[in-house]
């Protein structure tokens, strides 16, 4: 099925590392992209492709993938990284996109 | 620099239609698909559909079959999305975003659409 599943919430201590996962069978065929969304703002692309960062995204953000799971890792989380994070990829048709339900990251 | 500028907030009654716009600048308009994504209050992101500005072809998720229409004007680098037969569940922020690989690399600021009697 074309679904992407994310944990609803995760917390991380300031300066520590957190991994957010996105599961779905479609990820065996397509890469996931990752977005950061802060309250009242539009989403921002932070990772795309195998592990690429758009210009301006800190290198503490990285992506990886294994079988049906894509992961976003924030190494040395900062207070400003507190946000909702969404994964997305294509669906089984290849023509449509779909999003995971989002993960709320709290930096303690 | 790439920019997507969206039209202003709308308030509509149930059963009405709304037409939103998204004006692109800073890149070659016909070279990138434009997607529409919405977000209901307190909810996650929901992909709605996409238009290829080079030929005007569109596709959208089955959920909006018969209710959504997308079009573009290459002379003004503007994409339009019309959603009809509005209901309260359509209350959301509607974003346009530029396609890039499997993702969306630039997003507009969003347009709030409120459906209320």
PDB file of N, CA and C in Angstrom, chain B residues 14-86:
ATOM      1  N   UNK B  14     -20.337  26.993   2.398  1.00  0.00           N
ATOM      2  CA  UNK B  14     -20.427  25.607   1.896  1.00  0.00           C
ATOM      3  C   UNK B  14     -21.124  25.567   0.549  1.00  0.00           C
ATOM      4  N   UNK B  15     -20.559  24.757  -0.344  1.00  0.00           N
ATOM      5  CA  UNK B  15     -21.104  24.617  -1.684  1.00  0.00           C
ATOM      6  C   UNK B  15     -20.482  25.551  -2.704  1.00  0.00           C
ATOM      7  N   UNK B  16     -19.790  26.556  -2.243  1.00  0.00           N
ATOM      8  CA  UNK B  16     -19.164  27.508  -3.154  1.00  0.00           C
ATOM      9  C   UNK B  16     -17.855  26.949  -3.700  1.00  0.00           C
ATOM     10  N   UNK B  17     -17.218  27.724  -4.566  1.00  0.00           N
ATOM     11  CA  UNK B  17     -15.918  27.372  -5.126  1.00  0.00           C
ATOM     12  C   UNK B  17     -14.910  28.438  -4.725  1.00  0.00           C
ATOM     13  N   UNK B  18     -13.646  28.049  -4.748  1.00  0.00           N
ATOM     14  CA  UNK B  18     -12.568  29.002  -4.486  1.00  0.00           C
ATOM     15  C   UNK B  18     -11.486  28.777  -5.529  1.00  0.00           C
ATOM     16  N   UNK B  19     -10.908  29.874  -6.001  1.00  0.00           N
ATOM     17  CA  UNK B  19      -9.817  29.783  -6.984  1.00  0.00           C
ATOM     18  C   UNK B  19      -8.604  30.488  -6.402  1.00  0.00           C
ATOM     19  N   UNK B  20      -7.545  29.736  -6.242  1.00  0.00           N
ATOM     20  CA  UNK B  20      -6.317  30.254  -5.656  1.00  0.00           C
ATOM     21  C   UNK B  20      -5.265  30.423  -6.733  1.00  0.00           C
ATOM     22  N   UNK B  21      -4.365  31.364  -6.501  1.00  0.00           N
ATOM     23  CA  UNK B  21      -3.291  31.572  -7.465  1.00  0.00           C
ATOM     24  C   UNK B  21      -1.926  31.469  -6.798  1.00  0.00           C
ATOM     25  N   UNK B  22      -0.940  31.201  -7.628  1.00  0.00           N
ATOM     26  CA  UNK B  22       0.440  31.005  -7.170  1.00  0.00           C
ATOM     27  C   UNK B  22       1.339  31.545  -8.281  1.00  0.00           C
ATOM     28  N   UNK B  23       1.973  32.684  -8.030  1.00  0.00           N
ATOM     29  CA  UNK B  23       2.808  33.325  -9.054  1.00  0.00           C
ATOM     30  C   UNK B  23       4.268  33.017  -8.782  1.00  0.00           C
ATOM     31  N   UNK B  24       4.924  32.426  -9.767  1.00  0.00           N
ATOM     32  CA  UNK B  24       6.311  32.006  -9.631  1.00  0.00           C
ATOM     33  C   UNK B  24       7.259  33.025 -10.238  1.00  0.00           C
ATOM     34  N   UNK B  25       8.438  33.120  -9.638  1.00  0.00           N
ATOM     35  CA  UNK B  25       9.484  33.980 -10.188  1.00  0.00           C
ATOM     36  C   UNK B  25      10.838  33.447  -9.764  1.00  0.00           C
ATOM     37  N   UNK B  26      11.873  33.898 -10.480  1.00  0.00           N
ATOM     38  CA  UNK B  26      13.228  33.526 -10.104  1.00  0.00           C
ATOM     39  C   UNK B  26      13.754  32.267 -10.759  1.00  0.00           C
ATOM     40  N   UNK B  27      12.976  31.671 -11.644  1.00  0.00           N
ATOM     41  CA  UNK B  27      13.428  30.483 -12.372  1.00  0.00           C
ATOM     42  C   UNK B  27      12.593  30.373 -13.648  1.00  0.00           C
ATOM     43  N   UNK B  28      12.947  29.428 -14.491  1.00  0.00           N
ATOM     44  CA  UNK B  28      12.193  29.218 -15.731  1.00  0.00           C
ATOM     45  C   UNK B  28      10.912  28.467 -15.401  1.00  0.00           C
ATOM     46  N   UNK B  29       9.815  29.148 -15.513  1.00  0.00           N
ATOM     47  CA  UNK B  29       8.520  28.651 -15.056  1.00  0.00           C
ATOM     48  C   UNK B  29       8.160  27.285 -15.636  1.00  0.00           C
ATOM     49  N   UNK B  30       8.422  27.093 -16.909  1.00  0.00           N
ATOM     50  CA  UNK B  30       7.977  25.862 -17.566  1.00  0.00           C
ATOM     51  C   UNK B  30       8.828  24.649 -17.209  1.00  0.00           C
ATOM     52  N   UNK B  31       9.923  24.864 -16.526  1.00  0.00           N
ATOM     53  CA  UNK B  31      10.858  23.766 -16.258  1.00  0.00           C
ATOM     54  C   UNK B  31      10.529  22.942 -15.022  1.00  0.00           C
ATOM     55  N   UNK B  32       9.610  23.399 -14.195  1.00  0.00           N
ATOM     56  CA  UNK B  32       9.338  22.713 -12.927  1.00  0.00           C
ATOM     57  C   UNK B  32       7.841  22.562 -12.697  1.00  0.00           C
ATOM     58  N   UNK B  33       7.469  21.376 -12.217  1.00  0.00           N
ATOM     59  CA  UNK B  33       6.083  21.151 -11.852  1.00  0.00           C
ATOM     60  C   UNK B  33       5.730  21.988 -10.612  1.00  0.00           C
ATOM     61  N   UNK B  34       4.454  22.334 -10.507  1.00  0.00           N
ATOM     62  CA  UNK B  34       3.942  22.994  -9.309  1.00  0.00           C
ATOM     63  C   UNK B  34       2.893  22.098  -8.652  1.00  0.00           C
ATOM     64  N   UNK B  35       3.091  21.849  -7.381  1.00  0.00           N
ATOM     65  CA  UNK B  35       2.213  20.984  -6.608  1.00  0.00           C
ATOM     66  C   UNK B  35       1.348  21.828  -5.677  1.00  0.00           C
ATOM     67  N   UNK B  36       0.207  21.261  -5.311  1.00  0.00           N
ATOM     68  CA  UNK B  36      -0.659  21.867  -4.301  1.00  0.00           C
ATOM     69  C   UNK B  36      -0.774  20.909  -3.118  1.00  0.00           C
ATOM     70  N   UNK B  37      -0.562  21.468  -1.940  1.00  0.00           N
ATOM     71  CA  UNK B  37      -0.589  20.718  -0.690  1.00  0.00           C
ATOM     72  C   UNK B  37      -1.447  21.506   0.291  1.00  0.00           C
ATOM     73  N   UNK B  38      -2.277  20.833   1.054  1.00  0.00           N
ATOM     74  CA  UNK B  38      -3.071  21.562   2.027  1.00  0.00           C
ATOM     75  C   UNK B  38      -2.842  21.033   3.430  1.00  0.00           C
ATOM     76  N   UNK B  39      -3.196  21.860   4.402  1.00  0.00           N
ATOM     77  CA  UNK B  39      -2.997  21.504   5.804  1.00  0.00           C
ATOM     78  C   UNK B  39      -4.178  22.039   6.604  1.00  0.00           C
ATOM     79  N   UNK B  40      -5.017  21.145   7.066  1.00  0.00           N
ATOM     80  CA  UNK B  40      -6.138  21.526   7.913  1.00  0.00           C
ATOM     81  C   UNK B  40      -5.612  21.959   9.279  1.00  0.00           C
ATOM     82  N   UNK B  41      -6.380  22.739  10.006  1.00  0.00           N
ATOM     83  CA  UNK B  41      -5.909  23.236  11.307  1.00  0.00           C
ATOM     84  C   UNK B  41      -5.460  22.111  12.232  1.00  0.00           C
ATOM     85  N   UNK B  42      -4.218  22.212  12.704  1.00  0.00           N
ATOM     86  CA  UNK B  42      -3.680  21.225  13.629  1.00  0.00           C
ATOM     87  C   UNK B  42      -3.386  19.865  13.031  1.00  0.00           C
ATOM     88  N   UNK B  43      -3.468  19.771  11.705  1.00  0.00           N
ATOM     89  CA  UNK B  43      -3.274  18.478  11.043  1.00  0.00           C
ATOM     90  C   UNK B  43      -1.997  18.456  10.215  1.00  0.00           C
ATOM     91  N   UNK B  44      -1.763  17.330   9.563  1.00  0.00           N
ATOM     92  CA  UNK B  44      -0.568  17.163   8.753  1.00  0.00           C
ATOM     93  C   UNK B  44      -0.750  17.667   7.335  1.00  0.00           C
ATOM     94  N   UNK B  45       0.258  17.416   6.524  1.00  0.00           N
ATOM     95  CA  UNK B  45       0.256  17.857   5.131  1.00  0.00           C
ATOM     96  C   UNK B  45      -0.459  16.830   4.260  1.00  0.00           C
ATOM     97  N   UNK B  46      -1.221  17.331   3.323  1.00  0.00           N
ATOM     98  CA  UNK B  46      -1.972  16.466   2.414  1.00  0.00           C
ATOM     99  C   UNK B  46      -1.716  16.915   0.978  1.00  0.00           C
ATOM    100  N   UNK B  47      -1.135  16.034   0.174  1.00  0.00           N
ATOM    101  CA  UNK B  47      -0.903  16.347  -1.235  1.00  0.00           C
ATOM    102  C   UNK B  47      -2.213  16.294  -1.997  1.00  0.00           C
ATOM    103  N   UNK B  48      -2.426  17.316  -2.835  1.00  0.00           N
ATOM    104  CA  UNK B  48      -3.666  17.391  -3.601  1.00  0.00           C
ATOM    105  C   UNK B  48      -3.455  17.061  -5.079  1.00  0.00           C
ATOM    106  N   UNK B  49      -2.464  17.659  -5.697  1.00  0.00           N
ATOM    107  CA  UNK B  49      -2.283  17.457  -7.117  1.00  0.00           C
ATOM    108  C   UNK B  49      -1.109  18.257  -7.643  1.00  0.00           C
ATOM    109  N   UNK B  50      -0.889  18.139  -8.943  1.00  0.00           N
ATOM    110  CA  UNK B  50       0.279  18.757  -9.560  1.00  0.00           C
ATOM    111  C   UNK B  50      -0.057  19.167 -10.987  1.00  0.00           C
ATOM    112  N   UNK B  51       0.595  20.236 -11.448  1.00  0.00           N
ATOM    113  CA  UNK B  51       0.459  20.676 -12.821  1.00  0.00           C
ATOM    114  C   UNK B  51       1.845  20.824 -13.436  1.00  0.00           C
ATOM    115  N   UNK B  52       1.945  20.418 -14.690  1.00  0.00           N
ATOM    116  CA  UNK B  52       3.164  20.613 -15.457  1.00  0.00           C
ATOM    117  C   UNK B  52       2.978  21.884 -16.286  1.00  0.00           C
ATOM    118  N   UNK B  53       3.621  22.965 -15.913  1.00  0.00           N
ATOM    119  CA  UNK B  53       3.391  24.231 -16.623  1.00  0.00           C
ATOM    120  C   UNK B  53       3.807  24.214 -18.091  1.00  0.00           C
ATOM    121  N   UNK B  54       4.644  23.280 -18.480  1.00  0.00           N
ATOM    122  CA  UNK B  54       5.105  23.277 -19.868  1.00  0.00           C
ATOM    123  C   UNK B  54       4.000  22.875 -20.835  1.00  0.00           C
ATOM    124  N   UNK B  55       3.075  22.033 -20.388  1.00  0.00           N
ATOM    125  CA  UNK B  55       1.996  21.610 -21.276  1.00  0.00           C
ATOM    126  C   UNK B  55       0.613  21.665 -20.623  1.00  0.00           C
ATOM    127  N   UNK B  56       0.545  22.082 -19.380  1.00  0.00           N
ATOM    128  CA  UNK B  56      -0.730  22.212 -18.686  1.00  0.00           C
ATOM    129  C   UNK B  56      -1.336  20.913 -18.201  1.00  0.00           C
ATOM    130  N   UNK B  57      -0.610  19.807 -18.340  1.00  0.00           N
ATOM    131  CA  UNK B  57      -1.161  18.530 -17.881  1.00  0.00           C
ATOM    132  C   UNK B  57      -1.204  18.500 -16.360  1.00  0.00           C
ATOM    133  N   UNK B  58      -2.211  17.815 -15.853  1.00  0.00           N
ATOM    134  CA  UNK B  58      -2.403  17.768 -14.404  1.00  0.00           C
ATOM    135  C   UNK B  58      -2.710  16.354 -13.947  1.00  0.00           C
ATOM    136  N   UNK B  59      -2.497  16.110 -12.679  1.00  0.00           N
ATOM    137  CA  UNK B  59      -2.978  14.909 -12.030  1.00  0.00           C
ATOM    138  C   UNK B  59      -3.258  15.263 -10.577  1.00  0.00           C
ATOM    139  N   UNK B  60      -4.219  14.550  -9.978  1.00  0.00           N
ATOM    140  CA  UNK B  60      -4.558  14.854  -8.607  1.00  0.00           C
ATOM    141  C   UNK B  60      -4.979  13.581  -7.906  1.00  0.00           C
ATOM    142  N   UNK B  61      -4.995  13.638  -6.602  1.00  0.00           N
ATOM    143  CA  UNK B  61      -5.376  12.473  -5.840  1.00  0.00           C
ATOM    144  C   UNK B  61      -6.867  12.203  -5.996  1.00  0.00           C
ATOM    145  N   UNK B  62      -7.231  10.933  -5.936  1.00  0.00           N
ATOM    146  CA  UNK B  62      -8.603  10.507  -6.174  1.00  0.00           C
ATOM    147  C   UNK B  62      -9.589  11.198  -5.230  1.00  0.00           C
ATOM    148  N   UNK B  63      -9.124  11.564  -4.063  1.00  0.00           N
ATOM    149  CA  UNK B  63      -9.999  12.186  -3.063  1.00  0.00           C
ATOM    150  C   UNK B  63     -10.701  13.429  -3.606  1.00  0.00           C
ATOM    151  N   UNK B  64     -10.030  14.130  -4.520  1.00  0.00           N
ATOM    152  CA  UNK B  64     -10.580  15.395  -5.031  1.00  0.00           C
ATOM    153  C   UNK B  64     -11.159  15.250  -6.436  1.00  0.00           C
ATOM    154  N   UNK B  65     -11.351  14.012  -6.856  1.00  0.00           N
ATOM    155  CA  UNK B  65     -11.895  13.778  -8.185  1.00  0.00           C
ATOM    156  C   UNK B  65     -13.200  14.532  -8.377  1.00  0.00           C
ATOM    157  N   UNK B  66     -13.265  15.290  -9.470  1.00  0.00           N
ATOM    158  CA  UNK B  66     -14.483  16.036  -9.773  1.00  0.00           C
ATOM    159  C   UNK B  66     -14.601  17.363  -9.071  1.00  0.00           C
ATOM    160  N   UNK B  67     -13.737  17.654  -8.154  1.00  0.00           N
ATOM    161  CA  UNK B  67     -13.838  18.914  -7.392  1.00  0.00           C
ATOM    162  C   UNK B  67     -12.670  19.851  -7.606  1.00  0.00           C
ATOM    163  N   UNK B  68     -11.569  19.359  -8.155  1.00  0.00           N
ATOM    164  CA  UNK B  68     -10.375  20.194  -8.281  1.00  0.00           C
ATOM    165  C   UNK B  68     -10.017  20.393  -9.744  1.00  0.00           C
ATOM    166  N   UNK B  69      -9.562  21.582 -10.048  1.00  0.00           N
ATOM    167  CA  UNK B  69      -9.084  21.892 -11.388  1.00  0.00           C
ATOM    168  C   UNK B  69      -7.861  22.783 -11.256  1.00  0.00           C
ATOM    169  N   UNK B  70      -6.847  22.472 -12.048  1.00  0.00           N
ATOM    170  CA  UNK B  70      -5.621  23.263 -12.048  1.00  0.00           C
ATOM    171  C   UNK B  70      -5.343  23.763 -13.456  1.00  0.00           C
ATOM    172  N   UNK B  71      -4.767  24.947 -13.508  1.00  0.00           N
ATOM    173  CA  UNK B  71      -4.423  25.534 -14.798  1.00  0.00           C
ATOM    174  C   UNK B  71      -3.243  26.466 -14.605  1.00  0.00           C
ATOM    175  N   UNK B  72      -2.643  26.878 -15.712  1.00  0.00           N
ATOM    176  CA  UNK B  72      -1.548  27.832 -15.590  1.00  0.00           C
ATOM    177  C   UNK B  72      -1.569  28.832 -16.736  1.00  0.00           C
ATOM    178  N   UNK B  73      -0.922  29.944 -16.491  1.00  0.00           N
ATOM    179  CA  UNK B  73      -0.760  30.996 -17.493  1.00  0.00           C
ATOM    180  C   UNK B  73       0.731  31.247 -17.625  1.00  0.00           C
ATOM    181  N   UNK B  74       1.310  30.773 -18.706  1.00  0.00           N
ATOM    182  CA  UNK B  74       2.763  30.880 -18.855  1.00  0.00           C
ATOM    183  C   UNK B  74       3.205  32.326 -19.056  1.00  0.00           C
ATOM    184  N   UNK B  75       2.325  33.165 -19.584  1.00  0.00           N
ATOM    185  CA  UNK B  75       2.724  34.561 -19.813  1.00  0.00           C
ATOM    186  C   UNK B  75       2.910  35.322 -18.499  1.00  0.00           C
ATOM    187  N   UNK B  76       2.220  34.873 -17.454  1.00  0.00           N
ATOM    188  CA  UNK B  76       2.352  35.525 -16.147  1.00  0.00           C
ATOM    189  C   UNK B  76       3.010  34.607 -15.111  1.00  0.00           C
ATOM    190  N   UNK B  77       3.436  33.431 -15.535  1.00  0.00           N
ATOM    191  CA  UNK B  77       4.087  32.467 -14.628  1.00  0.00           C
ATOM    192  C   UNK B  77       3.221  32.193 -13.400  1.00  0.00           C
ATOM    193  N   UNK B  78       1.959  32.010 -13.645  1.00  0.00           N
ATOM    194  CA  UNK B  78       1.007  31.819 -12.555  1.00  0.00           C
ATOM    195  C   UNK B  78       0.260  30.503 -12.713  1.00  0.00           C
ATOM    196  N   UNK B  79       0.101  29.824 -11.610  1.00  0.00           N
ATOM    197  CA  UNK B  79      -0.662  28.588 -11.555  1.00  0.00           C
ATOM    198  C   UNK B  79      -1.917  28.844 -10.730  1.00  0.00           C
ATOM    199  N   UNK B  80      -3.002  28.223 -11.147  1.00  0.00           N
ATOM    200  CA  UNK B  80      -4.274  28.374 -10.455  1.00  0.00           C
ATOM    201  C   UNK B  80      -4.802  27.010 -10.012  1.00  0.00           C
ATOM    202  N   UNK B  81      -5.463  27.005  -8.885  1.00  0.00           N
ATOM    203  CA  UNK B  81      -6.127  25.794  -8.401  1.00  0.00           C
ATOM    204  C   UNK B  81      -7.519  26.180  -7.925  1.00  0.00           C
ATOM    205  N   UNK B  82      -8.523  25.547  -8.511  1.00  0.00           N
ATOM    206  CA  UNK B  82      -9.905  25.803  -8.127  1.00  0.00           C
ATOM    207  C   UNK B  82     -10.479  24.567  -7.461  1.00  0.00           C
ATOM    208  N   UNK B  83     -11.069  24.773  -6.304  1.00  0.00           N
ATOM    209  CA  UNK B  83     -11.711  23.685  -5.568  1.00  0.00           C
ATOM    210  C   UNK B  83     -13.193  24.030  -5.434  1.00  0.00           C
ATOM    211  N   UNK B  84     -14.038  23.128  -5.869  1.00  0.00           N
ATOM    212  CA  UNK B  84     -15.471  23.409  -5.878  1.00  0.00           C
ATOM    213  C   UNK B  84     -16.213  22.586  -4.827  1.00  0.00           C
ATOM    214  N   UNK B  85     -17.507  22.855  -4.708  1.00  0.00           N
ATOM    215  CA  UNK B  85     -18.372  22.154  -3.741  1.00  0.00           C
ATOM    216  C   UNK B  85     -17.729  22.114  -2.361  1.00  0.00           C
ATOM    217  N   UNK B  86     -17.322  23.282  -1.917  1.00  0.00           N
ATOM    218  CA  UNK B  86     -16.589  23.366  -0.655  1.00  0.00           C
ATOM    219  C   UNK B  86     -17.433  22.912   0.526  1.00  0.00           C
TER     220      UNK B  86
END
